[in-house]
PDB file of C-alpha atoms in Angstrom:
ATOM      1  CA  MET A 224      81.629  99.114 116.171  1.00 32.00           C
ATOM      2  CA  ILE A 225      83.175 101.703 118.546  1.00 37.00           C
ATOM      3  CA  ASN A 226      80.988 102.447 121.530  1.00 41.00           C
ATOM      4  CA  LEU A 227      80.697 105.912 123.012  1.00 36.00           C
ATOM      5  CA  THR A 228      82.654 105.021 126.136  1.00 40.00           C
ATOM      6  CA  GLU A 229      85.675 103.912 124.082  1.00 44.00           C
ATOM      7  CA  ASN A 230      85.355 106.905 121.723  1.00 50.00           C
ATOM      8  CA  SER A 231      85.454 109.384 124.643  1.00 58.00           C
ATOM      9  CA  TRP A 232      89.085 108.493 125.286  1.00 77.00           C
ATOM     10  CA  PRO A 233      92.061 109.432 123.094  1.00 92.00           C
ATOM     11  CA  VAL A 234      93.416 106.327 121.387  1.00 96.00           C
ATOM     12  CA  ILE A 235      96.813 107.058 122.907  1.00 96.00           C
ATOM     13  CA  LYS A 236      97.676 109.444 125.713  1.00 97.00           C
ATOM     14  CA  THR A 237     100.951 109.925 127.568  1.00 97.00           C
ATOM     15  CA  GLU A 238     101.555 111.792 130.809  1.00 97.00           C
ATOM     16  CA  ASN A 239     105.037 112.999 131.723  1.00 97.00           C
ATOM     17  CA  LEU A 240     106.550 110.143 129.734  1.00 97.00           C
ATOM     18  CA  GLY A 241     110.254 109.646 130.223  1.00 97.00           C
ATOM     19  CA  LYS A 242     112.913 107.151 129.144  1.00 97.00           C
ATOM     20  CA  ALA A 243     116.499 106.970 130.293  1.00 96.00           C
ATOM     21  CA  TYR A 244     119.260 104.432 129.759  1.00 94.00           C
ATOM     22  CA  PRO A 245     122.063 103.649 132.256  1.00 93.00           C
ATOM     23  CA  LEU A 246     125.620 104.422 131.126  1.00 93.00           C
ATOM     24  CA  PRO A 247     128.807 102.614 132.202  1.00 93.00           C
ATOM     25  CA  ASP A 248     129.857 105.535 134.342  1.00 92.00           C
ATOM     26  CA  ARG A 249     126.677 105.104 136.394  1.00 89.00           C
ATOM     27  CA  THR A 250     125.030 108.213 134.955  1.00 93.00           C
ATOM     28  CA  TRP A 251     121.859 108.113 132.839  1.00 93.00           C
ATOM     29  CA  LEU A 252     121.225 109.098 129.236  1.00 92.00           C
ATOM     30  CA  ARG A 253     117.760 110.679 129.136  1.00 93.00           C
ATOM     31  CA  VAL A 254     116.151 110.204 125.694  1.00 95.00           C
ATOM     32  CA  LEU A 255     112.540 111.172 126.466  1.00 97.00           C
ATOM     33  CA  ASP A 256     111.761 113.817 129.052  1.00 95.00           C
ATOM     34  CA  GLY A 257     108.241 114.496 130.317  1.00 95.00           C
ATOM     35  CA  ILE A 258     106.249 114.014 127.062  1.00 97.00           C
ATOM     36  CA  ASN A 259     102.524 114.793 127.216  1.00 97.00           C
ATOM     37  CA  PHE A 260     100.879 113.617 124.007  1.00 97.00           C
ATOM     38  CA  GLU A 261      97.444 112.647 122.697  1.00 96.00           C
ATOM     39  CA  LEU A 262      96.353 110.897 119.526  1.00 97.00           C
ATOM     40  CA  LYS A 263      92.662 111.353 118.910  1.00 95.00           C
ATOM     41  CA  THR A 264      90.420 108.835 117.177  1.00 95.00           C
ATOM     42  CA  GLY A 265      90.876 109.042 113.396  1.00 95.00           C
ATOM     43  CA  GLU A 266      93.947 111.298 113.464  1.00 96.00           C
ATOM     44  CA  LEU A 267      96.948 110.749 111.159  1.00 97.00           C
ATOM     45  CA  VAL A 268     100.002 112.261 112.806  1.00 97.00           C
ATOM     46  CA  ALA A 269     103.669 112.501 111.871  1.00 97.00           C
ATOM     47  CA  ILE A 270     106.529 112.605 114.348  1.00 97.00           C
ATOM     48  CA  MET A 271     109.664 114.114 112.871  1.00 95.00           C
ATOM     49  CA  GLY A 272     113.224 114.487 114.097  1.00 92.00           C
ATOM     50  CA  VAL A 273     116.815 113.693 113.288  1.00 90.00           C
ATOM     51  CA  SER A 274     118.198 110.170 113.661  1.00 87.00           C
ATOM     52  CA  GLY A 275     118.896 109.138 117.279  1.00 87.00           C
ATOM     53  CA  VAL A 276     116.564 111.707 118.853  1.00 92.00           C
ATOM     54  CA  GLY A 277     114.254 109.064 120.337  1.00 94.00           C
ATOM     55  CA  LYS A 278     111.436 108.747 117.782  1.00 95.00           C
ATOM     56  CA  THR A 279     111.627 104.946 117.575  1.00 94.00           C
ATOM     57  CA  THR A 280     111.906 104.631 121.343  1.00 96.00           C
ATOM     58  CA  PHE A 281     108.769 106.742 121.719  1.00 97.00           C
ATOM     59  CA  LEU A 282     106.863 104.680 119.169  1.00 96.00           C
ATOM     60  CA  ASN A 283     107.947 101.406 120.771  1.00 96.00           C
ATOM     61  CA  ILE A 284     106.660 102.624 124.148  1.00 97.00           C
ATOM     62  CA  LEU A 285     103.322 103.679 122.643  1.00 97.00           C
ATOM     63  CA  GLY A 286     102.983 100.199 121.078  1.00 95.00           C
ATOM     64  CA  GLY A 287     103.887  98.308 124.243  1.00 94.00           C
ATOM     65  CA  LEU A 288     107.190  96.996 122.857  1.00 94.00           C
ATOM     66  CA  ASP A 289     109.147  98.942 125.476  1.00 94.00           C
ATOM     67  CA  ARG A 290     108.383 100.462 128.863  1.00 94.00           C
ATOM     68  CA  PRO A 291     109.121 104.012 130.015  1.00 96.00           C
ATOM     69  CA  THR A 292     111.373 104.858 132.911  1.00 95.00           C
ATOM     70  CA  ASP A 293     108.712 107.157 134.252  1.00 95.00           C
ATOM     71  CA  GLY A 294     105.277 108.530 133.341  1.00 97.00           C
ATOM     72  CA  ARG A 295     102.177 106.755 132.041  1.00 96.00           C
ATOM     73  CA  VAL A 296     100.841 105.490 128.720  1.00 97.00           C
ATOM     74  CA  TYR A 297      97.109 105.012 128.189  1.00 96.00           C
ATOM     75  CA  PHE A 298      95.590 103.065 125.349  1.00 96.00           C
ATOM     76  CA  GLU A 299      91.871 103.837 125.004  1.00 94.00           C
ATOM     77  CA  GLY A 300      91.881 104.781 128.682  1.00 93.00           C
ATOM     78  CA  GLN A 301      93.705 101.652 129.845  1.00 93.00           C
ATOM     79  CA  ASP A 302      96.942 102.273 131.753  1.00 95.00           C
ATOM     80  CA  LEU A 303      99.520 100.045 130.058  1.00 94.00           C
ATOM     81  CA  MET A 304     101.810 100.358 133.066  1.00 92.00           C
ATOM     82  CA  THR A 305      99.349  98.320 135.190  1.00 94.00           C
ATOM     83  CA  LYS A 306      99.358  95.403 132.734  1.00 95.00           C
ATOM     84  CA  ASN A 307     101.785  92.499 132.673  1.00 94.00           C
ATOM     85  CA  GLN A 308     103.727  91.413 129.550  1.00 92.00           C
ATOM     86  CA  THR A 309     101.122  88.839 128.542  1.00 93.00           C
ATOM     87  CA  GLU A 310      98.269  91.322 128.781  1.00 95.00           C
ATOM     88  CA  VAL A 311     100.185  93.945 126.784  1.00 94.00           C
ATOM     89  CA  ALA A 312     101.117  91.389 124.124  1.00 92.00           C
ATOM     90  CA  GLU A 313      97.445  90.355 123.764  1.00 91.00           C
ATOM     91  CA  LEU A 314      96.334  93.982 123.415  1.00 92.00           C
ATOM     92  CA  ARG A 315      99.121  94.671 120.929  1.00 92.00           C
ATOM     93  CA  ASN A 316      98.201  91.666 118.747  1.00 89.00           C
ATOM     94  CA  LYS A 317      94.499  92.589 118.674  1.00 90.00           C
ATOM     95  CA  LYS A 318      94.535  96.386 118.461  1.00 95.00           C
ATOM     96  CA  ILE A 319      97.894  97.683 117.216  1.00 96.00           C
ATOM     97  CA  GLY A 320      99.496  97.280 113.789  1.00 96.00           C
ATOM     98  CA  PHE A 321     103.188  97.956 113.183  1.00 96.00           C
ATOM     99  CA  VAL A 322     105.037  98.851 109.977  1.00 96.00           C
ATOM    100  CA  PHE A 323     108.829  99.022 110.343  1.00 91.00           C
ATOM    101  CA  GLN A 324     111.681 100.435 108.279  1.00 87.00           C
ATOM    102  CA  PHE A 325     113.249  96.979 108.333  1.00 87.00           C
ATOM    103  CA  ILE A 326     110.389  94.929 106.989  1.00 86.00           C
ATOM    104  CA  TYR A 327     110.927  91.715 108.989  1.00 89.00           C
ATOM    105  CA  LEU A 328     109.125  89.373 106.613  1.00 95.00           C
ATOM    106  CA  LEU A 329     110.044  85.750 107.304  1.00 96.00           C
ATOM    107  CA  PRO A 330     112.129  84.674 104.283  1.00 96.00           C
ATOM    108  CA  GLU A 331     111.047  81.020 104.312  1.00 97.00           C
ATOM    109  CA  PHE A 332     107.345  81.892 104.065  1.00 97.00           C
ATOM    110  CA  THR A 333     105.350  83.172 101.102  1.00 98.00           C
ATOM    111  CA  ALA A 334     103.628  86.564 101.064  1.00 98.00           C
ATOM    112  CA  VAL A 335     100.265  85.116 102.036  1.00 98.00           C
ATOM    113  CA  GLU A 336     101.822  83.038 104.859  1.00 98.00           C
ATOM    114  CA  ASN A 337     103.613  86.093 106.242  1.00 97.00           C
ATOM    115  CA  VAL A 338     100.350  88.073 106.318  1.00 98.00           C
ATOM    116  CA  ALA A 339      98.466  85.171 107.908  1.00 97.00           C
ATOM    117  CA  ILE A 340     100.888  84.783 110.836  1.00 95.00           C
ATOM    118  CA  PRO A 341      99.193  87.291 113.195  1.00 93.00           C
ATOM    119  CA  LEU A 342      95.833  85.593 112.588  1.00 95.00           C
ATOM    120  CA  ILE A 343      97.301  82.160 113.354  1.00 94.00           C
ATOM    121  CA  ILE A 344      98.950  83.498 116.510  1.00 90.00           C
ATOM    122  CA  ALA A 345      95.540  84.877 117.522  1.00 89.00           C
ATOM    123  CA  GLY A 346      94.075  81.355 117.239  1.00 92.00           C
ATOM    124  CA  MET A 347      92.428  81.391 113.821  1.00 95.00           C
ATOM    125  CA  ASP A 348      92.278  78.154 111.807  1.00 96.00           C
ATOM    126  CA  LYS A 349      95.181  78.102 109.315  1.00 96.00           C
ATOM    127  CA  ASN A 350      93.041  77.745 106.164  1.00 96.00           C
ATOM    128  CA  GLN A 351      90.755  80.525 107.275  1.00 97.00           C
ATOM    129  CA  ALA A 352      93.770  82.704 108.088  1.00 97.00           C
ATOM    130  CA  LEU A 353      95.292  82.120 104.650  1.00 97.00           C
ATOM    131  CA  SER A 354      91.993  82.954 102.959  1.00 97.00           C
ATOM    132  CA  GLN A 355      91.709  86.196 104.929  1.00 97.00           C
ATOM    133  CA  ALA A 356      95.371  86.980 104.193  1.00 98.00           C
ATOM    134  CA  ARG A 357      94.680  86.706 100.451  1.00 97.00           C
ATOM    135  CA  LYS A 358      91.985  89.365 100.861  1.00 97.00           C
ATOM    136  CA  GLY A 359      94.451  91.520 102.797  1.00 97.00           C
ATOM    137  CA  LEU A 360      96.977  91.244  99.967  1.00 97.00           C
ATOM    138  CA  GLU A 361      94.319  92.182  97.477  1.00 97.00           C
ATOM    139  CA  GLU A 362      93.612  95.390  99.426  1.00 96.00           C
ATOM    140  CA  VAL A 363      97.219  96.531  99.015  1.00 96.00           C
ATOM    141  CA  GLY A 364      97.498  95.474  95.364  1.00 95.00           C
ATOM    142  CA  MET A 365      99.587  92.364  95.983  1.00 95.00           C
ATOM    143  CA  ASP A 366      97.165  89.525  95.301  1.00 91.00           C
ATOM    144  CA  ASN A 367      99.153  88.522  92.196  1.00 94.00           C
ATOM    145  CA  ARG A 368     102.238  87.975  94.432  1.00 94.00           C
ATOM    146  CA  TRP A 369     100.586  85.905  97.116  1.00 95.00           C
ATOM    147  CA  ASN A 370     102.780  82.833  96.528  1.00 96.00           C
ATOM    148  CA  PHE A 371     106.086  84.714  96.201  1.00 97.00           C
ATOM    149  CA  ARG A 372     108.738  84.681  98.907  1.00 97.00           C
ATOM    150  CA  PRO A 373     110.298  87.972 100.085  1.00 96.00           C
ATOM    151  CA  ALA A 374     113.540  87.444  98.141  1.00 96.00           C
ATOM    152  CA  GLN A 375     111.519  87.331  94.912  1.00 97.00           C
ATOM    153  CA  LEU A 376     109.942  90.733  95.565  1.00 96.00           C
ATOM    154  CA  SER A 377     111.114  94.352  95.311  1.00 96.00           C
ATOM    155  CA  GLY A 378     111.478  96.511  98.407  1.00 94.00           C
ATOM    156  CA  GLY A 379     108.253  98.331  97.673  1.00 95.00           C
ATOM    157  CA  GLU A 380     106.389  95.058  97.200  1.00 96.00           C
ATOM    158  CA  GLN A 381     107.755  93.722 100.472  1.00 96.00           C
ATOM    159  CA  GLN A 382     106.594  96.866 102.282  1.00 96.00           C
ATOM    160  CA  ARG A 383     103.117  96.507 100.784  1.00 96.00           C
ATOM    161  CA  ILE A 384     102.991  93.007 102.227  1.00 97.00           C
ATOM    162  CA  ALA A 385     104.166  94.386 105.570  1.00 97.00           C
ATOM    163  CA  VAL A 386     101.313  96.897 105.498  1.00 97.00           C
ATOM    164  CA  ALA A 387      98.831  94.090 104.781  1.00 97.00           C
ATOM    165  CA  ARG A 388     100.273  92.103 107.703  1.00 97.00           C
ATOM    166  CA  ALA A 389     100.033  95.125 110.034  1.00 97.00           C
ATOM    167  CA  LEU A 390      96.343  95.546 109.221  1.00 97.00           C
ATOM    168  CA  ILE A 391      95.218  91.942 109.000  1.00 97.00           C
ATOM    169  CA  ASN A 392      93.873  91.853 112.587  1.00 94.00           C
ATOM    170  CA  GLU A 393      91.895  95.051 111.947  1.00 95.00           C
ATOM    171  CA  PRO A 394      93.768  97.122 114.558  1.00 96.00           C
ATOM    172  CA  ARG A 395      92.555 100.427 115.989  1.00 95.00           C
ATOM    173  CA  LEU A 396      96.082 101.973 115.994  1.00 97.00           C
ATOM    174  CA  LEU A 397      98.722 101.909 113.232  1.00 98.00           C
ATOM    175  CA  LEU A 398     102.332 102.748 114.143  1.00 98.00           C
ATOM    176  CA  ALA A 399     104.735 103.181 111.195  1.00 97.00           C
ATOM    177  CA  ASP A 400     108.424 103.666 111.952  1.00 95.00           C
ATOM    178  CA  GLU A 401     110.263 105.177 108.935  1.00 94.00           C
ATOM    179  CA  PRO A 402     108.224 102.996 106.561  1.00 94.00           C
ATOM    180  CA  THR A 403     109.970 104.501 103.493  1.00 92.00           C
ATOM    181  CA  GLY A 404     113.449 104.680 105.019  1.00 87.00           C
ATOM    182  CA  ASN A 405     114.934 101.953 102.801  1.00 87.00           C
ATOM    183  CA  LEU A 406     113.096 102.945  99.619  1.00 91.00           C
ATOM    184  CA  ASP A 407     113.747 105.437  96.861  1.00 92.00           C
ATOM    185  CA  TRP A 408     111.466 108.500  96.925  1.00 91.00           C
ATOM    186  CA  LYS A 409     109.139 107.403  94.113  1.00 94.00           C
ATOM    187  CA  THR A 410     108.537 103.992  95.718  1.00 94.00           C
ATOM    188  CA  GLY A 411     108.360 105.550  99.192  1.00 93.00           C
ATOM    189  CA  GLU A 412     105.740 108.038  98.101  1.00 95.00           C
ATOM    190  CA  THR A 413     103.625 105.161  96.786  1.00 95.00           C
ATOM    191  CA  ILE A 414     103.867 103.384 100.150  1.00 96.00           C
ATOM    192  CA  ILE A 415     102.915 106.548 102.073  1.00 96.00           C
ATOM    193  CA  LYS A 416      99.916 107.073  99.799  1.00 96.00           C
ATOM    194  CA  LEU A 417      98.925 103.471 100.454  1.00 97.00           C
ATOM    195  CA  ILE A 418      99.192 103.945 104.219  1.00 97.00           C
ATOM    196  CA  VAL A 419      97.091 107.134 104.000  1.00 96.00           C
ATOM    197  CA  GLU A 420      94.502 105.343 101.891  1.00 96.00           C
ATOM    198  CA  MET A 421      94.283 102.434 104.321  1.00 97.00           C
ATOM    199  CA  HIS A 422      94.141 104.848 107.276  1.00 97.00           C
ATOM    200  CA  ARG A 423      91.049 106.472 105.740  1.00 96.00           C
ATOM    201  CA  ARG A 424      89.424 103.300 104.431  1.00 95.00           C
ATOM    202  CA  LYS A 425      89.708 101.426 107.715  1.00 95.00           C
ATOM    203  CA  GLY A 426      89.061 104.312 110.113  1.00 95.00           C
ATOM    204  CA  LEU A 427      92.463 103.983 111.787  1.00 97.00           C
ATOM    205  CA  SER A 428      94.278 106.257 114.179  1.00 97.00           C
ATOM    206  CA  SER A 429      97.858 106.402 112.910  1.00 98.00           C
ATOM    207  CA  ILE A 430     101.343 107.702 113.732  1.00 98.00           C
ATOM    208  CA  ILE A 431     104.131 107.844 111.162  1.00 97.00           C
ATOM    209  CA  VAL A 432     107.670 108.420 112.420  1.00 96.00           C
ATOM    210  CA  THR A 433     109.887 110.039 109.769  1.00 93.00           C
ATOM    211  CA  HIS A 434     112.840 112.368 109.297  1.00 89.00           C
ATOM    212  CA  ASN A 435     111.430 113.491 105.927  1.00 89.00           C
ATOM    213  CA  GLU A 436     109.229 116.592 105.825  1.00 91.00           C
ATOM    214  CA  LYS A 437     107.798 115.455 102.469  1.00 92.00           C
ATOM    215  CA  ILE A 438     106.338 112.407 104.234  1.00 91.00           C
ATOM    216  CA  ALA A 439     104.980 114.533 107.052  1.00 92.00           C
ATOM    217  CA  ARG A 440     102.988 116.633 104.575  1.00 93.00           C
ATOM    218  CA  PHE A 441     100.696 113.676 103.972  1.00 95.00           C
ATOM    219  CA  CYS A 442      99.589 113.815 107.611  1.00 96.00           C
ATOM    220  CA  GLN A 443      96.986 116.007 109.292  1.00 94.00           C
ATOM    221  CA  LYS A 444      99.346 117.131 112.017  1.00 94.00           C
ATOM    222  CA  SER A 445     103.090 116.941 112.627  1.00 96.00           C
ATOM    223  CA  TYR A 446     105.249 117.050 115.729  1.00 97.00           C
ATOM    224  CA  LEU A 447     108.979 117.701 115.995  1.00 96.00           C
ATOM    225  CA  MET A 448     110.956 115.697 118.560  1.00 96.00           C
ATOM    226  CA  GLU A 449     113.992 117.409 120.003  1.00 94.00           C
ATOM    227  CA  GLY A 450     115.530 117.689 123.431  1.00 91.00           C
ATOM    228  CA  GLY A 451     113.539 114.710 124.623  1.00 93.00           C
ATOM    229  CA  ASN A 452     110.167 116.336 124.000  1.00 95.00           C
ATOM    230  CA  LEU A 453     107.571 117.021 121.296  1.00 95.00           C
ATOM    231  CA  LYS A 454     106.358 120.302 119.895  1.00 94.00           C
ATOM    232  CA  LEU A 455     103.833 120.952 117.157  1.00 92.00           C
ATOM    233  CA  PHE A 456     105.590 121.429 113.812  1.00 83.00           C
ATOM    234  CA  GLU A 457     104.332 124.478 111.907  1.00 69.00           C
ATOM    235  CA  GLY A 458     105.519 123.408 108.448  1.00 57.00           C
ATOM    236  CA  GLU A 459     103.163 123.181 105.495  1.00 53.00           C
ATOM    237  CA  GLN A 460     100.743 120.280 105.701  1.00 51.00           C
ATOM    238  CA  GLY A 461      99.454 118.505 102.604  1.00 49.00           C
TER     239      GLY A 461
END
């Protein structure tokens, strides 16, 4: 249950967010430059842009996997810049789900074991975690593959398992970084439709990073990243 105090804040808000990397000649490469952005509760947003423009960097900062050079990031009103690594990791494990282009399933574990890992890390009993993971696989149509290892599954099946893993802790925020990037269009479209379905069913707030306008059309709102900043994309929304 979301209380009114929590709901009064954007899920994610950035203020003058910047990220720069030092170069060997002692200059700096500025990737993000003064981004002001809000994701409201329940929104499904796409962030578009060409490869190398900083989309993944931005997403990693929003999810607490990286820190900005300057500016602030607020998650439900909490300033992430005031938290230490342990505090950010705890918040990330409880409230943020990630789906990556490179799926990162552990090859030695079965599908159900991969999905159960976040629950076990959070302290849940292993048997209970595995039982809950089976339910998570069922939600994404993969219950009949629960005992398969990643190498025995197609790319689309692996990504379905990754979606189940991202959502197993019932996060508030879902961050998907090019989730169809390694899939053919037909399979990728199925995965995007699954993410949209889960977004609606679970009441998530979600950001999908993509270079593909077809993917962005599944979202309520799209932004274009260029020149280190974001602007609202006025293309057709589906």
